[in-house]
PDB file of C-alpha atoms in Angstrom:
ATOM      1  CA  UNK G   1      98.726 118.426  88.457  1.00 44.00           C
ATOM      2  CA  UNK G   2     102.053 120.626  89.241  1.00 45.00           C
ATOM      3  CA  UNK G   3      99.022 123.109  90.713  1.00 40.00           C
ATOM      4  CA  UNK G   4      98.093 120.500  92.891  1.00 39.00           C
ATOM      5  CA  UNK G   5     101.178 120.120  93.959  1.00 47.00           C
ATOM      6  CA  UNK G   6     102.604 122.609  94.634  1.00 45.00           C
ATOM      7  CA  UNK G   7      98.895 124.269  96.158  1.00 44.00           C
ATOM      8  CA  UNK G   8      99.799 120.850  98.693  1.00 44.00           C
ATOM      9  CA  UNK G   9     102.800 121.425 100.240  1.00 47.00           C
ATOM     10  CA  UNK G  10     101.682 125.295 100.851  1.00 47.00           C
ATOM     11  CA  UNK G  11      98.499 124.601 102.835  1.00 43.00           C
ATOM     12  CA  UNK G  12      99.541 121.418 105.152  1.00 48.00           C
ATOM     13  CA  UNK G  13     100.422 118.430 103.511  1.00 49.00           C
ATOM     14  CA  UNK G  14      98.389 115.667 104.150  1.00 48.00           C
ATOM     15  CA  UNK G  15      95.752 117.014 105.689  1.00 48.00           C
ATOM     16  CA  UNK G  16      94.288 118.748 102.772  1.00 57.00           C
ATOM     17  CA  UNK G  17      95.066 115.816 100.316  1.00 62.00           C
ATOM     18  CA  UNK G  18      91.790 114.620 100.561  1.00 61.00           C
ATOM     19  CA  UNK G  19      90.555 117.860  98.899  1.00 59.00           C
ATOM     20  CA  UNK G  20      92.519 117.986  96.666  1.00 61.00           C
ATOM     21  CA  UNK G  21      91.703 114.824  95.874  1.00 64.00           C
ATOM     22  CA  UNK G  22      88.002 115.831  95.599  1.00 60.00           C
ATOM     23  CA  UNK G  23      88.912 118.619  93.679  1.00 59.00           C
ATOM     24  CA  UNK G  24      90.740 116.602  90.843  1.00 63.00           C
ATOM     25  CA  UNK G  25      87.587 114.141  91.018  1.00 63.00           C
ATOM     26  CA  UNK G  26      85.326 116.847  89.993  1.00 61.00           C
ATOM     27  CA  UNK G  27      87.207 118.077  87.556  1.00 60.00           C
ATOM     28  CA  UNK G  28      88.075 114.699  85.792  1.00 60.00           C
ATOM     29  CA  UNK G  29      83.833 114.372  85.949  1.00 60.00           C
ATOM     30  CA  UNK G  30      83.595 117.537  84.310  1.00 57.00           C
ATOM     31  CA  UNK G  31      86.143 116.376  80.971  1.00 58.00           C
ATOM     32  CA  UNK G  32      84.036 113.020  80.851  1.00 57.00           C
ATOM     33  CA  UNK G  33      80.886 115.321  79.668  1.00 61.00           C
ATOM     34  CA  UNK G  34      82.777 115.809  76.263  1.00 66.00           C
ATOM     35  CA  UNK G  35      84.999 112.321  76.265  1.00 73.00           C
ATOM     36  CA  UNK G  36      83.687 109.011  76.674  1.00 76.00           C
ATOM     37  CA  UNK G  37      86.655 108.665  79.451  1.00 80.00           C
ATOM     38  CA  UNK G  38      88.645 110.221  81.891  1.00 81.00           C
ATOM     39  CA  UNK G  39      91.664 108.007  81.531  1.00 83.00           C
ATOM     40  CA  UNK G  40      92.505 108.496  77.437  1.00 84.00           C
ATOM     41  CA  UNK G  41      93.270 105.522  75.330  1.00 87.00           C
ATOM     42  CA  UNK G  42      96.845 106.558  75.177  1.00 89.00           C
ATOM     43  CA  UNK G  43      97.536 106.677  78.970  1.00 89.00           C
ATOM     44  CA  UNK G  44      95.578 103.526  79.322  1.00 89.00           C
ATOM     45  CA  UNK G  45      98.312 101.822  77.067  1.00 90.00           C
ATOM     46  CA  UNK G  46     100.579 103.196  79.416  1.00 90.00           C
ATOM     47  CA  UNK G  47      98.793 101.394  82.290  1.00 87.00           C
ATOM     48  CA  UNK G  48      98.996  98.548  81.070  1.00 91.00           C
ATOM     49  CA  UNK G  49     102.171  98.225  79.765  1.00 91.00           C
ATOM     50  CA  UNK G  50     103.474  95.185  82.213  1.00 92.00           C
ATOM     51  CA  UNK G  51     100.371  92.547  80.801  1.00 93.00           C
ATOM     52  CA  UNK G  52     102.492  91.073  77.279  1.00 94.00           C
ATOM     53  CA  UNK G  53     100.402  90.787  74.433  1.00 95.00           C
ATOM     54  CA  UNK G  54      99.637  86.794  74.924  1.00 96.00           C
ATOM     55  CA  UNK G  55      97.265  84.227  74.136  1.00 97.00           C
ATOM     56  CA  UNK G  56      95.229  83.731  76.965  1.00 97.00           C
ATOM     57  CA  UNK G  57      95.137  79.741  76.127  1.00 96.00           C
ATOM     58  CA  UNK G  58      98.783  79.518  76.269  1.00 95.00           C
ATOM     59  CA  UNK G  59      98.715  80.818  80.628  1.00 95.00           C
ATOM     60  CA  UNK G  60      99.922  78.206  82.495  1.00 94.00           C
ATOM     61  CA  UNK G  61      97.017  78.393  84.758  1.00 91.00           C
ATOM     62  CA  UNK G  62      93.234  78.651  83.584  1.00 90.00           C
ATOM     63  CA  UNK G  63      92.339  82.144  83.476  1.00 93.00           C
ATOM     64  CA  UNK G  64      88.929  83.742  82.521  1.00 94.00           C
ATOM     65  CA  UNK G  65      88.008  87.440  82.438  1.00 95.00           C
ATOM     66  CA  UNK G  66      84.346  89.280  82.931  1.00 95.00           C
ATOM     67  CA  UNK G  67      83.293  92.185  81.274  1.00 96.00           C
ATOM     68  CA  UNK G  68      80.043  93.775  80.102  1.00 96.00           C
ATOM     69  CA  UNK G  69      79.077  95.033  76.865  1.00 96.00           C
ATOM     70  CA  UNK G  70      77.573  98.127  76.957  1.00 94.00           C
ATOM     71  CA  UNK G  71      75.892  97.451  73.255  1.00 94.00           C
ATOM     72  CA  UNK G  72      73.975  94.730  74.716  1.00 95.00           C
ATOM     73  CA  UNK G  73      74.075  94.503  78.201  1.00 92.00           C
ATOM     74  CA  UNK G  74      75.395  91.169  78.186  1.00 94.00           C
ATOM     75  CA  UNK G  75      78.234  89.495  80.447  1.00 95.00           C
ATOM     76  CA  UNK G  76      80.620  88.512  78.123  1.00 95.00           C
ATOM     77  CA  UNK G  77      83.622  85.875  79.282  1.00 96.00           C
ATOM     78  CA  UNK G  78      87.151  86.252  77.875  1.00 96.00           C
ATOM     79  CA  UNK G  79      88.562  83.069  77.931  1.00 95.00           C
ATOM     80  CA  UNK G  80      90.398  83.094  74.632  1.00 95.00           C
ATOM     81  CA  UNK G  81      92.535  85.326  72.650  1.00 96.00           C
ATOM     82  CA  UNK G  82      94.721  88.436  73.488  1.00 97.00           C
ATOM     83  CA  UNK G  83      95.324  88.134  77.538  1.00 97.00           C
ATOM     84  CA  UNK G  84      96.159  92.508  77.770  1.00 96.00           C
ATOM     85  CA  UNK G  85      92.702  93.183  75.826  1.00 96.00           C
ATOM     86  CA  UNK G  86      90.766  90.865  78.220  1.00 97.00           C
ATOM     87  CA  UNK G  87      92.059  92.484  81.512  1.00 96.00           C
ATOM     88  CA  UNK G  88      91.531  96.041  79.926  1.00 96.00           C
ATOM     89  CA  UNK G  89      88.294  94.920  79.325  1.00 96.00           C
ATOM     90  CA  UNK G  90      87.560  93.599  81.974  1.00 95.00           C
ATOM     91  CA  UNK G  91      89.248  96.548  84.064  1.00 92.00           C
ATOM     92  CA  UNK G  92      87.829  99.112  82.269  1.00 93.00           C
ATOM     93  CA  UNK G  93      85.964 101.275  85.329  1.00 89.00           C
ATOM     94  CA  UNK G  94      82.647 103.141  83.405  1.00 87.00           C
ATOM     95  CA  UNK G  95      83.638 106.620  82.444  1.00 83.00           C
ATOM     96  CA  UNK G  96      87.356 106.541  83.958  1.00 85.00           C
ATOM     97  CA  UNK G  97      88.756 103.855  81.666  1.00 90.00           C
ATOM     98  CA  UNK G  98      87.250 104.261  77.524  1.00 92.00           C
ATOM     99  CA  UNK G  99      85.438 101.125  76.257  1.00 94.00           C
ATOM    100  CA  UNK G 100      87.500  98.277  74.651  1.00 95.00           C
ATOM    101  CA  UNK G 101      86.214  97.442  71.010  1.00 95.00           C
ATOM    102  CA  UNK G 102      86.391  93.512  70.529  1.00 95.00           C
ATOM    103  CA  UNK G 103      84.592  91.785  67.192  1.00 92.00           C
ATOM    104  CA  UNK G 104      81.106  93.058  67.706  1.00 93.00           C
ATOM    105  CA  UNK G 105      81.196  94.007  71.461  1.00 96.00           C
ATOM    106  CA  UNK G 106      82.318  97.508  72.769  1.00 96.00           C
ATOM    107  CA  UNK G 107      83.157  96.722  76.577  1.00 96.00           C
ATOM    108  CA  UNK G 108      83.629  97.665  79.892  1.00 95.00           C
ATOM    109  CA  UNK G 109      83.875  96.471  83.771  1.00 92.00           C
ATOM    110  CA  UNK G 110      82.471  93.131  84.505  1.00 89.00           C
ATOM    111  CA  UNK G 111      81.445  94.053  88.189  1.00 85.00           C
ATOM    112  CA  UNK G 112      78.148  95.870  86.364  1.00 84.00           C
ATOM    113  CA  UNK G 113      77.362  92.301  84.901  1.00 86.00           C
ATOM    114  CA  UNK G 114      79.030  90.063  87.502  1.00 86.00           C
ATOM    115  CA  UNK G 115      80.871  91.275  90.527  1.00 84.00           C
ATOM    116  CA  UNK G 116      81.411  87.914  91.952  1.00 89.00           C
ATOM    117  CA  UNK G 117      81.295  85.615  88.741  1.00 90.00           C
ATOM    118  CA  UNK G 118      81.100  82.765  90.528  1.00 91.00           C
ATOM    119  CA  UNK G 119      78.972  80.362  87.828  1.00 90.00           C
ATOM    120  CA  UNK G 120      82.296  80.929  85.318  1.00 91.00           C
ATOM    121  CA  UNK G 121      84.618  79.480  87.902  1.00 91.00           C
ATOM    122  CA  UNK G 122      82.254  75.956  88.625  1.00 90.00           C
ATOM    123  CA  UNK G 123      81.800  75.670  84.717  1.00 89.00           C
ATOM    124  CA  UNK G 124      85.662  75.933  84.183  1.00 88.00           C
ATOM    125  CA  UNK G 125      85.681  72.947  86.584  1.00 89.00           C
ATOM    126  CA  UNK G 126      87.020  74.067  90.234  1.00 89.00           C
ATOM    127  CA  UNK G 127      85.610  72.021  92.956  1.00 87.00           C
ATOM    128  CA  UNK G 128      86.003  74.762  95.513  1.00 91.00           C
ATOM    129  CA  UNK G 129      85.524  78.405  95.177  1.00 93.00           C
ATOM    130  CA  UNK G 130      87.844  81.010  96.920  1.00 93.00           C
ATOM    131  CA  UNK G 131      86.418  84.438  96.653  1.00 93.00           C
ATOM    132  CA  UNK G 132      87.079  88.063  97.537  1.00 91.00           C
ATOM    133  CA  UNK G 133      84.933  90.547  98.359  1.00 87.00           C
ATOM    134  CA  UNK G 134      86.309  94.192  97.876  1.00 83.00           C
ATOM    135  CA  UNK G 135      82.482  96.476  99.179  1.00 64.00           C
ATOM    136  CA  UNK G 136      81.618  93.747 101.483  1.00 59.00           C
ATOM    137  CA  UNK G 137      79.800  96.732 103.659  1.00 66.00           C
ATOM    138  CA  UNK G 138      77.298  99.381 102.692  1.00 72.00           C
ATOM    139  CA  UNK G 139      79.076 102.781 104.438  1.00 70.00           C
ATOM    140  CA  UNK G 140      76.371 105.144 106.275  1.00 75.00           C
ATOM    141  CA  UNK G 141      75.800 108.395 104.226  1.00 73.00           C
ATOM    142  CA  UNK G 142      76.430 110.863 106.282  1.00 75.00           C
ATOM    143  CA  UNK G 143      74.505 113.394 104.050  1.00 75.00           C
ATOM    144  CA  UNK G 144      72.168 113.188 100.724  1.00 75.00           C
ATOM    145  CA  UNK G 145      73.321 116.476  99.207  1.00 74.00           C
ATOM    146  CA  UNK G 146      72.109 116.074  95.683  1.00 77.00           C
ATOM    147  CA  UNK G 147      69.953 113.655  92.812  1.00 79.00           C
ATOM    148  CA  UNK G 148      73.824 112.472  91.627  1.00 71.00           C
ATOM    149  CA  UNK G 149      74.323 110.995  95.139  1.00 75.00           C
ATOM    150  CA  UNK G 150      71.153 109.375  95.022  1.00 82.00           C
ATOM    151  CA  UNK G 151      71.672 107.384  91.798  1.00 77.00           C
ATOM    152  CA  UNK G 152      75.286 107.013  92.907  1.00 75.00           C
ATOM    153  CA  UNK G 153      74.225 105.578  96.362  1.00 80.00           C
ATOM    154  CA  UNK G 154      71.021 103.119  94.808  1.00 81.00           C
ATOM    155  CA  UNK G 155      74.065 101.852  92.406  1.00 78.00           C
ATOM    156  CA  UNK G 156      75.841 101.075  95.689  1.00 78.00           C
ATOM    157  CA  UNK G 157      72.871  99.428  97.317  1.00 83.00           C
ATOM    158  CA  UNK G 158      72.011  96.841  94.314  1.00 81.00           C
ATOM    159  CA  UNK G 159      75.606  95.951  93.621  1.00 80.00           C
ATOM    160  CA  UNK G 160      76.213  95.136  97.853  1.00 82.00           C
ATOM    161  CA  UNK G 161      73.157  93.131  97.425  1.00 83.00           C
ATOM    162  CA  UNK G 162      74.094  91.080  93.947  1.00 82.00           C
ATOM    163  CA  UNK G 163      77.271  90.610  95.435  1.00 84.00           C
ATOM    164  CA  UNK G 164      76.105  89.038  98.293  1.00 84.00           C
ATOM    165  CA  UNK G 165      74.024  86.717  96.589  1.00 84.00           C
ATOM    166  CA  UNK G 166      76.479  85.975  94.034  1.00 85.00           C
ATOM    167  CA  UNK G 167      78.942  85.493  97.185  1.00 88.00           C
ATOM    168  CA  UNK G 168      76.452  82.498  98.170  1.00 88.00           C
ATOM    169  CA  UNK G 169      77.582  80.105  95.667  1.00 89.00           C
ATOM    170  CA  UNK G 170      81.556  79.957  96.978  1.00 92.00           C
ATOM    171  CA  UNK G 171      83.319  78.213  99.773  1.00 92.00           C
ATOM    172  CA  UNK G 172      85.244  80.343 101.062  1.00 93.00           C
ATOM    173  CA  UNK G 173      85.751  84.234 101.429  1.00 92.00           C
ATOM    174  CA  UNK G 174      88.751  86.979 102.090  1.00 93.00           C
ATOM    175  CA  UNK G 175      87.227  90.348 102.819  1.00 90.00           C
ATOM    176  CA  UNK G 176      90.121  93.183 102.863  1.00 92.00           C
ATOM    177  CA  UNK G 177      89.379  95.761 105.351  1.00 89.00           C
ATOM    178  CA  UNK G 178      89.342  98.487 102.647  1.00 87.00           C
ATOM    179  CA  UNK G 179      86.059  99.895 103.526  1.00 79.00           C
ATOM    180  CA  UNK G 180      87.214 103.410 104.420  1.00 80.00           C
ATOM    181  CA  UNK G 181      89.037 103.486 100.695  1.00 83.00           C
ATOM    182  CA  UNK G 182      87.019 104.630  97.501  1.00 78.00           C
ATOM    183  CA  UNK G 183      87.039 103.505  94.413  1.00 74.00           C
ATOM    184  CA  UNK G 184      88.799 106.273  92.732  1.00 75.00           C
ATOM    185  CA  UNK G 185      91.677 106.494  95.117  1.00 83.00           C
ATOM    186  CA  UNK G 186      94.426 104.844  92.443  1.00 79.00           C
ATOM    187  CA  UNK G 187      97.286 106.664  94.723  1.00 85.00           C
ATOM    188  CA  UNK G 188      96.503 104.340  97.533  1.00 90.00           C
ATOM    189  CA  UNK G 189      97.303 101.079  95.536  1.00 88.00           C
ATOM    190  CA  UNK G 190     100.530  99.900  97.563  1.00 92.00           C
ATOM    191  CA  UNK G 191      98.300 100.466 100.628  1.00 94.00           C
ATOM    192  CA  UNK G 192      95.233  98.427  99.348  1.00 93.00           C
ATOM    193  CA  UNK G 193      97.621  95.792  97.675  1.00 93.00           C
ATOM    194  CA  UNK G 194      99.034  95.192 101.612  1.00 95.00           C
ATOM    195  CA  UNK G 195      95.985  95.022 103.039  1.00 95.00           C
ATOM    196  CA  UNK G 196      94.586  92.111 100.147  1.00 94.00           C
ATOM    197  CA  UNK G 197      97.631  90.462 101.503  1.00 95.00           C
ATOM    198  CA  UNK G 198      97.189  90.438 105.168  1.00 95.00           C
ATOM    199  CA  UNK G 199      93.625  89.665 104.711  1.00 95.00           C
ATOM    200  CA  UNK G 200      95.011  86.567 102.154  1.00 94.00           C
ATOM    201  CA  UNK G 201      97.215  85.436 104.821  1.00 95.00           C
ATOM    202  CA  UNK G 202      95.036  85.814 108.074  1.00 94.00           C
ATOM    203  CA  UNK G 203      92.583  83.427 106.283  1.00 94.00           C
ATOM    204  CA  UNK G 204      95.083  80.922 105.445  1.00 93.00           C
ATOM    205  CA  UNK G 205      94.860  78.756 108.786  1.00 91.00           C
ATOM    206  CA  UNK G 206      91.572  78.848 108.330  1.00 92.00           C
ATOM    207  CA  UNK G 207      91.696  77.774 104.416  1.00 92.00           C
ATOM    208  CA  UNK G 208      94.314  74.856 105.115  1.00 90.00           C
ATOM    209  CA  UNK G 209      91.879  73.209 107.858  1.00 89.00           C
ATOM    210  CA  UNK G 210      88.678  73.725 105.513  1.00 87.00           C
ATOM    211  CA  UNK G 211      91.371  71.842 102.408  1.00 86.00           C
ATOM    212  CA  UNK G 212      92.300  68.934 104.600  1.00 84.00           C
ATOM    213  CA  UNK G 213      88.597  67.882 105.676  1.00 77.00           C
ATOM    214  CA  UNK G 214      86.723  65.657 103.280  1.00 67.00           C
ATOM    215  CA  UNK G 215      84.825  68.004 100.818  1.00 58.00           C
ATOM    216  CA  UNK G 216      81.618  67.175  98.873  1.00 56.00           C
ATOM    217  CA  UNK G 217      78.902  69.101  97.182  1.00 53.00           C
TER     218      UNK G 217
END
């Protein structure tokens, strides 16, 4: 990384920090070929540090996490039990983050079971649905440069399209304009954590009228 830095501030700043950024992608791609992660567990407890070690029961508000076992394929719903293994579950991006072991399961991101898990909200009882839609937008490739950026760009395709569908079933929807971000770009997270929030606010007017009318299934 001090390469990286110091190659940065010798060959014009920002302008090559998307390379290098590319650069420390493909590398990171190249250790998961011998480790089931880029992220080890060890900096992954670092990570998540800030969530306590809780019962997710005892949260003041409901709270439900989504994640997918890889064993079965199945969509499995924390609602119960430690609240830092749920979200690390639940958070745990295929290949970047290493599986979470729970009871019989070995899990990872819910977005490959259930981007949008709408169904879990209406059977935990909510009468109207807020959600948010992160990839709301298939970006044109500009290029198809090899078989990787095929499967990577069919991947894209059927999650846009389960997420819309999946989208279908809520009341209401924030869409952050974070459509020139990727996913793998953890150094922007101040800048995508502002944008959620304007997006959150510029929808509130809108949100308040839709609360105050009469509302029926």
């Amino acid at each position: 990384m001090d390469f990286f830095n110091r190659s940065r501030s010798k060959t014009g700043g920002v302008r090559n920090e998307h390379l290098w950024s590319k650069i420390r992608l493909r590398i990171s791609f190249l250790k998961t070929i011998k480790s089931p992660s880029i992220i080890s567990s060890r900096q992954t407890e670092k990570l998540f540090a800030f969530i306590p070690h809780i019962p997710i029961e005892e949260l003041a508000i409901p709270f439900s996490a989504i994640a997918t076992d890889i064993i079965s394929g199945e969509e499995i719903v924390l609602d119960r039990g430690d609240l830092k293994t749920a979200v690390k579950a639940s958070a745990a991006i295929p290949g970047v983050f290493p599986p979470v072991q729970l009871d019989n399961y070995l899990l990872l991101d819910g977005g490959a079971s259930d981007s949008i898990p709408v169904h879990v909200v209406k059977q935990r009882g909510a009468d109207f649905i807020i959600a948010v839609d992160v990839p709301h937008c298939i970006r044109k490739m500009k290029k198809i440069s090899n078989a990787l950026s095929i499967i990577h760009r069919i991947d894209d395709i059927t999650t846009f399209h389960l997420t819309q569908e999946r989208l279908a079933g809520s009341d209401f929807i924030i869409q952050p304009t974070v459509r020139d971000i990727n996913w793998y770009e953890f150094d922007r997270a101040d800048e995508i954590i502002k944008l959620g929030e304007k997006a959150a606010e510029q929808a509130l007017s809108h949100l308040y009228k839709l609360l105050a009318e009469p509302f029926t299934k």
